PDB file of C-alpha atoms in Angstrom:
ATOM      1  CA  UNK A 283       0.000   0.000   0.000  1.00  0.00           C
ATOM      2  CA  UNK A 284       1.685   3.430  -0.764  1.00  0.00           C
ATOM      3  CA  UNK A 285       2.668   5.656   2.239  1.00  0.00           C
ATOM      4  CA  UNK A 286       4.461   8.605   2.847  1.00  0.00           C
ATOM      5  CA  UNK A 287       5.298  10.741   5.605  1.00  0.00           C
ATOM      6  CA  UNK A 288       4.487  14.196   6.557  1.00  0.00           C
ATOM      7  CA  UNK A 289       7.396  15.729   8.682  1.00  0.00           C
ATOM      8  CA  UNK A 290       8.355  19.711   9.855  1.00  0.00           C
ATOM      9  CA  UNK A 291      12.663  19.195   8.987  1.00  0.00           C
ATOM     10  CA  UNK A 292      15.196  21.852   7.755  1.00  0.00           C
ATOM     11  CA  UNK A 293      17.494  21.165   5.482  1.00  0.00           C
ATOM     12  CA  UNK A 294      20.623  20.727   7.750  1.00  0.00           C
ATOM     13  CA  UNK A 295      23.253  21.417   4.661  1.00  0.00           C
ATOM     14  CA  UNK A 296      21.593  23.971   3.430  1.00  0.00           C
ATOM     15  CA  UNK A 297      21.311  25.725   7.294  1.00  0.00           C
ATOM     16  CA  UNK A 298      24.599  25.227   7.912  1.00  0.00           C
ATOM     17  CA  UNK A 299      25.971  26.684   4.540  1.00  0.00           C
ATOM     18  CA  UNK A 300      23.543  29.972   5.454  1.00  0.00           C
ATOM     19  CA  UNK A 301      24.741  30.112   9.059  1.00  0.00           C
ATOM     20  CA  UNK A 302      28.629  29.826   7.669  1.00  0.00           C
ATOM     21  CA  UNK A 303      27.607  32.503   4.944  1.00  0.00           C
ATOM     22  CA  UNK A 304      26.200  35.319   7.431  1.00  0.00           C
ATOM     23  CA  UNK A 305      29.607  34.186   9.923  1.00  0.00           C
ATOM     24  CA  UNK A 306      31.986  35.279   7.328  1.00  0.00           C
ATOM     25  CA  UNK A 307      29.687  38.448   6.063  1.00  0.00           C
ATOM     26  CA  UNK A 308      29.594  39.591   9.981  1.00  0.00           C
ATOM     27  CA  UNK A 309      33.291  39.309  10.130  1.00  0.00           C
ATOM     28  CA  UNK A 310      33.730  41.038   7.269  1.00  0.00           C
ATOM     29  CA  UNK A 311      31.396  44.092   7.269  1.00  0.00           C
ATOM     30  CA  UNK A 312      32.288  47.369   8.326  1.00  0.00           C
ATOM     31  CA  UNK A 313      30.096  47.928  11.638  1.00  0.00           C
ATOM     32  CA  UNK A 314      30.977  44.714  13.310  1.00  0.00           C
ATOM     33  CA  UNK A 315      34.921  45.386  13.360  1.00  0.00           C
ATOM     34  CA  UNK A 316      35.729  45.053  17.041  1.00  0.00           C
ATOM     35  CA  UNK A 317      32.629  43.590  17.857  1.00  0.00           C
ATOM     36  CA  UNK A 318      31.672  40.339  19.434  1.00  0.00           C
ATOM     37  CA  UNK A 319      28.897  39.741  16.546  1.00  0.00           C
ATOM     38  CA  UNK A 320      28.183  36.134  15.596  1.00  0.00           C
ATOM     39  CA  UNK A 321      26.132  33.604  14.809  1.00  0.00           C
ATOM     40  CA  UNK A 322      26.669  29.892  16.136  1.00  0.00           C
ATOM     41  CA  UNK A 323      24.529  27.125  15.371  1.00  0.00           C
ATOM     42  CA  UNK A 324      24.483  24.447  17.983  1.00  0.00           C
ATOM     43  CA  UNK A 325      23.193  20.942  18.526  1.00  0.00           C
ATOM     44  CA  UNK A 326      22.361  20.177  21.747  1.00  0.00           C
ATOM     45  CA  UNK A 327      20.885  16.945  21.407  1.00  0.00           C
ATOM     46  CA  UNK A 328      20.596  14.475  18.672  1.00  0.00           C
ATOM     47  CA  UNK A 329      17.168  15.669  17.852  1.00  0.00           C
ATOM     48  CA  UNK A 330      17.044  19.753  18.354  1.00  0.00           C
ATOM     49  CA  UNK A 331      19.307  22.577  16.647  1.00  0.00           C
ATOM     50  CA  UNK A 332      19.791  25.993  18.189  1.00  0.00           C
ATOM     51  CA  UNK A 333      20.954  28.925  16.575  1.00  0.00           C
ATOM     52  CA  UNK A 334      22.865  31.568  18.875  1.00  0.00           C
ATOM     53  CA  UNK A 335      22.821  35.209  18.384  1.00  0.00           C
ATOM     54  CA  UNK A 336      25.642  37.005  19.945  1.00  0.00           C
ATOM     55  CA  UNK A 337      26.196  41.009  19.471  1.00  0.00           C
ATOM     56  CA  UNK A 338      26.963  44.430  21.721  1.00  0.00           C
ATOM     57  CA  UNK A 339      23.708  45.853  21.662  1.00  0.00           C
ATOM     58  CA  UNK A 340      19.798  45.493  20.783  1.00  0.00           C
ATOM     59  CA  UNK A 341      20.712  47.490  17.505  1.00  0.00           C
ATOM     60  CA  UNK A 342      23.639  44.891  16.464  1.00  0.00           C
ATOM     61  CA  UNK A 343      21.576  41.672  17.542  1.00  0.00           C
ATOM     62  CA  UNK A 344      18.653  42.873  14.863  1.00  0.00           C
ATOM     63  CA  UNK A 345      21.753  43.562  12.359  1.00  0.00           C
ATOM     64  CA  UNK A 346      22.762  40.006  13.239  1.00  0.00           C
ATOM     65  CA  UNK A 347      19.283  38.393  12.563  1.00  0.00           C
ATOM     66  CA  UNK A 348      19.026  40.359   9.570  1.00  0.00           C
ATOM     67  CA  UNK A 349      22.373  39.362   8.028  1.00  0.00           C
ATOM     68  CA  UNK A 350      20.889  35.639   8.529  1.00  0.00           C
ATOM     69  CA  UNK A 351      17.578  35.853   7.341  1.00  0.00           C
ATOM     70  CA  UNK A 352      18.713  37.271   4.115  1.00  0.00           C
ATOM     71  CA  UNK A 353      21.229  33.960   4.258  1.00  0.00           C
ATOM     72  CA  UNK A 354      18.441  31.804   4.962  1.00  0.00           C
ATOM     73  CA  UNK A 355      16.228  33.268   1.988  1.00  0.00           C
ATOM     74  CA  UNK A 356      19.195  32.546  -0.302  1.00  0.00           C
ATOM     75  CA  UNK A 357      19.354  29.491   0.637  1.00  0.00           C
ATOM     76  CA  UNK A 358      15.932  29.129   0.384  1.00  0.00           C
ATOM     77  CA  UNK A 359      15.596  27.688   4.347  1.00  0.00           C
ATOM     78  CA  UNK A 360      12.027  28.573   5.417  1.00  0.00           C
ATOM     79  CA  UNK A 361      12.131  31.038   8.068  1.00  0.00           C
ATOM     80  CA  UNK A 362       9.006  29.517   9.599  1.00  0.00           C
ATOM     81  CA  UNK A 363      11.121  26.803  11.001  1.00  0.00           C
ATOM     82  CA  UNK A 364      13.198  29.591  13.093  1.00  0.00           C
ATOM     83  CA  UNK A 365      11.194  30.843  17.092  1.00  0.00           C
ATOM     84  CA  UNK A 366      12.187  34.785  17.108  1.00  0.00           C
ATOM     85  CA  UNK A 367       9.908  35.515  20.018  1.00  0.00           C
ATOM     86  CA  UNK A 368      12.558  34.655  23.001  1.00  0.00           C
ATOM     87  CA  UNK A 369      14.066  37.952  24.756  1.00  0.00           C
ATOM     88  CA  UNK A 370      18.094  38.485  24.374  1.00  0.00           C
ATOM     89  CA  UNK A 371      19.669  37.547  27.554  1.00  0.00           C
ATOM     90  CA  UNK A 372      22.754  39.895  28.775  1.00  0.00           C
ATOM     91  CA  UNK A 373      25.672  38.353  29.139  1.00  0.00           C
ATOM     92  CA  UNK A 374      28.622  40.092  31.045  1.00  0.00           C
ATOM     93  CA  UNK A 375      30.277  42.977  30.033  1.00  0.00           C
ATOM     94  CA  UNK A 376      27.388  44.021  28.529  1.00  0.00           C
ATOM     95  CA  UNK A 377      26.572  41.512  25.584  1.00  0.00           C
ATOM     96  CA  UNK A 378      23.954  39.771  24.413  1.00  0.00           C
ATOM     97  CA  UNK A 379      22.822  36.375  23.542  1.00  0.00           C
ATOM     98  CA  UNK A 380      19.465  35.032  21.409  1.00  0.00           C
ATOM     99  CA  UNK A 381      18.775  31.560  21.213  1.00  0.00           C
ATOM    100  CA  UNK A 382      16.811  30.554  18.449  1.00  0.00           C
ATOM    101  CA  UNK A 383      15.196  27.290  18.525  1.00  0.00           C
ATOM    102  CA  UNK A 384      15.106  25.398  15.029  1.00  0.00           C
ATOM    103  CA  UNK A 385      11.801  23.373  15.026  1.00  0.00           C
ATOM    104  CA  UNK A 386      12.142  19.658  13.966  1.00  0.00           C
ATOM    105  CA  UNK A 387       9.430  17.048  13.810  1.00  0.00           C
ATOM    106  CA  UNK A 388       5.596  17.491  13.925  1.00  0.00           C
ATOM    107  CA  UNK A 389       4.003  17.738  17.545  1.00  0.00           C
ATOM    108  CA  UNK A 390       0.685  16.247  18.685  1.00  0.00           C
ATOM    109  CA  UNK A 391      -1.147  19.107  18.249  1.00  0.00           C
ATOM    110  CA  UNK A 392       0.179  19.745  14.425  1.00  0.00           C
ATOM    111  CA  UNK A 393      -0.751  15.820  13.809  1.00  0.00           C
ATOM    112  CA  UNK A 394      -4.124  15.982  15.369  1.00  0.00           C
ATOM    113  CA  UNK A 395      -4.712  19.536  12.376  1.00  0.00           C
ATOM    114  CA  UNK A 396      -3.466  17.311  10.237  1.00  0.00           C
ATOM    115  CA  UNK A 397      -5.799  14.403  10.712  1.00  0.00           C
ATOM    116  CA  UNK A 398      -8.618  16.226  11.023  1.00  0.00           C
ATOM    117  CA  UNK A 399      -8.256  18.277   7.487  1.00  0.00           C
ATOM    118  CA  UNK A 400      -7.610  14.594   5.775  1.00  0.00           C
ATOM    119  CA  UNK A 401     -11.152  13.327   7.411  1.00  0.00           C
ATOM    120  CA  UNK A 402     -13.267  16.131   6.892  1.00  0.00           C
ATOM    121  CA  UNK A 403     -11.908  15.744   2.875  1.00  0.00           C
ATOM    122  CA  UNK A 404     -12.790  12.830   3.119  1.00  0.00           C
ATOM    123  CA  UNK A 405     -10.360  11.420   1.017  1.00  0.00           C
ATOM    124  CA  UNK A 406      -9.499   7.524   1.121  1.00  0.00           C
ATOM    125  CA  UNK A 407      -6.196   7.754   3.290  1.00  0.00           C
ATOM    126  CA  UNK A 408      -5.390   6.613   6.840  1.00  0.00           C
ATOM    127  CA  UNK A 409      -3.290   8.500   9.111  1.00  0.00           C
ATOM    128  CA  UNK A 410      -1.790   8.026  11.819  1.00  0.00           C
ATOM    129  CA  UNK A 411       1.342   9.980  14.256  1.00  0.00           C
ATOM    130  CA  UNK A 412       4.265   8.136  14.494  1.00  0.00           C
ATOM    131  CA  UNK A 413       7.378   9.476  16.701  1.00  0.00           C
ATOM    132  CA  UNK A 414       7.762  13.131  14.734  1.00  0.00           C
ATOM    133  CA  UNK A 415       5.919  12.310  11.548  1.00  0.00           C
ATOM    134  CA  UNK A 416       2.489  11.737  10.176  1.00  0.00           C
ATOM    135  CA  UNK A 417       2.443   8.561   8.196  1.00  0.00           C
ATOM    136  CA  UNK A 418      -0.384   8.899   5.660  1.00  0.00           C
ATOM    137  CA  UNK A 419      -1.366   5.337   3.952  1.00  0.00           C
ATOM    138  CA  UNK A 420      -3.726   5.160   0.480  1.00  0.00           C
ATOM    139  CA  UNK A 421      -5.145   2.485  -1.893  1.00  0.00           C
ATOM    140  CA  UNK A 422      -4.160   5.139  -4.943  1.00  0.00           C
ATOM    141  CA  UNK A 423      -0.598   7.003  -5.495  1.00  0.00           C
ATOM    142  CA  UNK A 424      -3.114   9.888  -6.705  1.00  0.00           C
ATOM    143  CA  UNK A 425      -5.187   9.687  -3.512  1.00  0.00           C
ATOM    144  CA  UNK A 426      -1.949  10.386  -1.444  1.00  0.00           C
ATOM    145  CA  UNK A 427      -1.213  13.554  -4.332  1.00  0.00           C
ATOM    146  CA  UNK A 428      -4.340  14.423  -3.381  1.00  0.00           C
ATOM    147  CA  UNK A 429      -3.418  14.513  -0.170  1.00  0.00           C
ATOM    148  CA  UNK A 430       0.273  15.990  -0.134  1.00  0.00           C
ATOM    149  CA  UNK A 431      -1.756  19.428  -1.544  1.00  0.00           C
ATOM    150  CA  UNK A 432      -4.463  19.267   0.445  1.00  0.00           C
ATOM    151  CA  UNK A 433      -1.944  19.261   3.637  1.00  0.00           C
ATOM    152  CA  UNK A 434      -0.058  22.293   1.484  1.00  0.00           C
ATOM    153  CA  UNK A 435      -3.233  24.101   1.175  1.00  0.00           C
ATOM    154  CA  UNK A 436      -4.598  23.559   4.725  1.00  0.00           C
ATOM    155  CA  UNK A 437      -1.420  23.866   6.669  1.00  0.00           C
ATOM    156  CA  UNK A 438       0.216  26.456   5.108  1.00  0.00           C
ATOM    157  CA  UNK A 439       1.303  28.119   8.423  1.00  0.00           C
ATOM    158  CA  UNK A 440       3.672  25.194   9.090  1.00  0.00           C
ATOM    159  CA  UNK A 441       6.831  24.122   6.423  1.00  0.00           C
ATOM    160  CA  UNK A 442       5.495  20.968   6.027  1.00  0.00           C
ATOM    161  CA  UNK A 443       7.709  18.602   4.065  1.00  0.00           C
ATOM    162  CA  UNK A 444       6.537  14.840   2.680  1.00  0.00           C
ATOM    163  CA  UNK A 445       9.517  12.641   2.316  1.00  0.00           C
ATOM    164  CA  UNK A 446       9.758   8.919   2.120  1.00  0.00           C
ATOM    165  CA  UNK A 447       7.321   8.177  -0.277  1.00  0.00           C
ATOM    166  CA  UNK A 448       6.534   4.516  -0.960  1.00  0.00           C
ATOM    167  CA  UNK A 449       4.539   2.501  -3.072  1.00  0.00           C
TER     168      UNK A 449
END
C-alpha cells in the first residue's frame, strides 16, 4: 500500500551553509569590526538545533538576525522553522545572547490539524502519528497527491515537508 510521511525538517546542509555565509559576512562588514557579533549554530541533542545570536547591543543583535535571514532566503531555508519571540539575555560585560530554537518534527497538536483536514476531505487515506511524523497510507498514489496538496493548502502556516514516499 503506498505511504508517505508528513514531517516539519530543515534542510541541515543547506542551514549550515547559510549560518557559515552570514559568519563570514559579519566578520567582514564594516560595523561589526571590534565587535563580538556572531552567529553559532548548535546541537544540543541528537534531535534539536539551536541557533545563537551574539552582538553588543539590541541594535547589532537585529543587524545580526538580519544578516541571517537574508542567508536563509538565499538558501531558500524557510524562516518559519526559526522561534524569534525569546528575549536576548545579557551576558557580562554588557553583551547579548538570542537563542533561536530550530523546530524539527511534527508535535501532537500539528498531527491531530493534520488528521482532522484529511477526514473532513474525506479522502481515502489513513493517518496516523508516528514518533515526529504523520504517516499517511492510500489504496491510490493519486489519492496520497491528493493529499500531499491538500496538507499544502490547509497547513500552510507550518513548512510541512513529505519525504519517504513509498509505493
Amino acid at each position: 500500500m503506498p505511504s508517505f510521511d508528513a514531517v516539519i525538517e530543515p534542510d541541515l546542509v543547506e542551514l549550515r551553509n547559510a549560518v557559515e555565509q552570514a559568519q563570514k559576512e559579519i566578520a567582514n562588514r564594516f560595523d561589526f569590526k571590534g565587535s563580538s557579533a556572531q552567529v553559532d549554530l548548535t546541537s544540543p541533542t541528537p534531535k534539536t538545533r539551536e541557533l545563537t545570536l551574539w552582538a553588543d547591543s539590541d541594535f547589532q543583535l537585529g543587524q545580526v538576525k538580519d544578516v541571517l535571514i537574508t542567508k536563509l532566503s538565499k538558501r531558500n531555508v524557510d524562516i518559519r522553522l526559526l522561534d524569534f519571540s525569546a528575549t536576548p539575555q545579557k551576558m557580562s560585560h554588557d553583551k547579548l545572547k538570542l537563542s533561536v530554537p530550530v523546530k524539527s518534527g511534527v508535535d501532537a497538536e500539528t498531527a491531530k490539524k493534520m488528521q482532522a483536514a484529511l477526514k473532513a476531505s474525506k479522502l481515502k487515506v489513513q493517518a496516523a502519528f508516528q514518533g515526529d511524523a504523520l504517516r499517511v497510507t492510500g489504496a491510490k498514489r493519486d489519492t496520497l497527491q491528493e493529499a500531499i496538496a491538500l496538507l499544502r493548502k490547509e497547513l500552510n502556516e507550518w513548512p510541512l515537508s513529505f519525504n519517504n514516499f513509498r509505493e
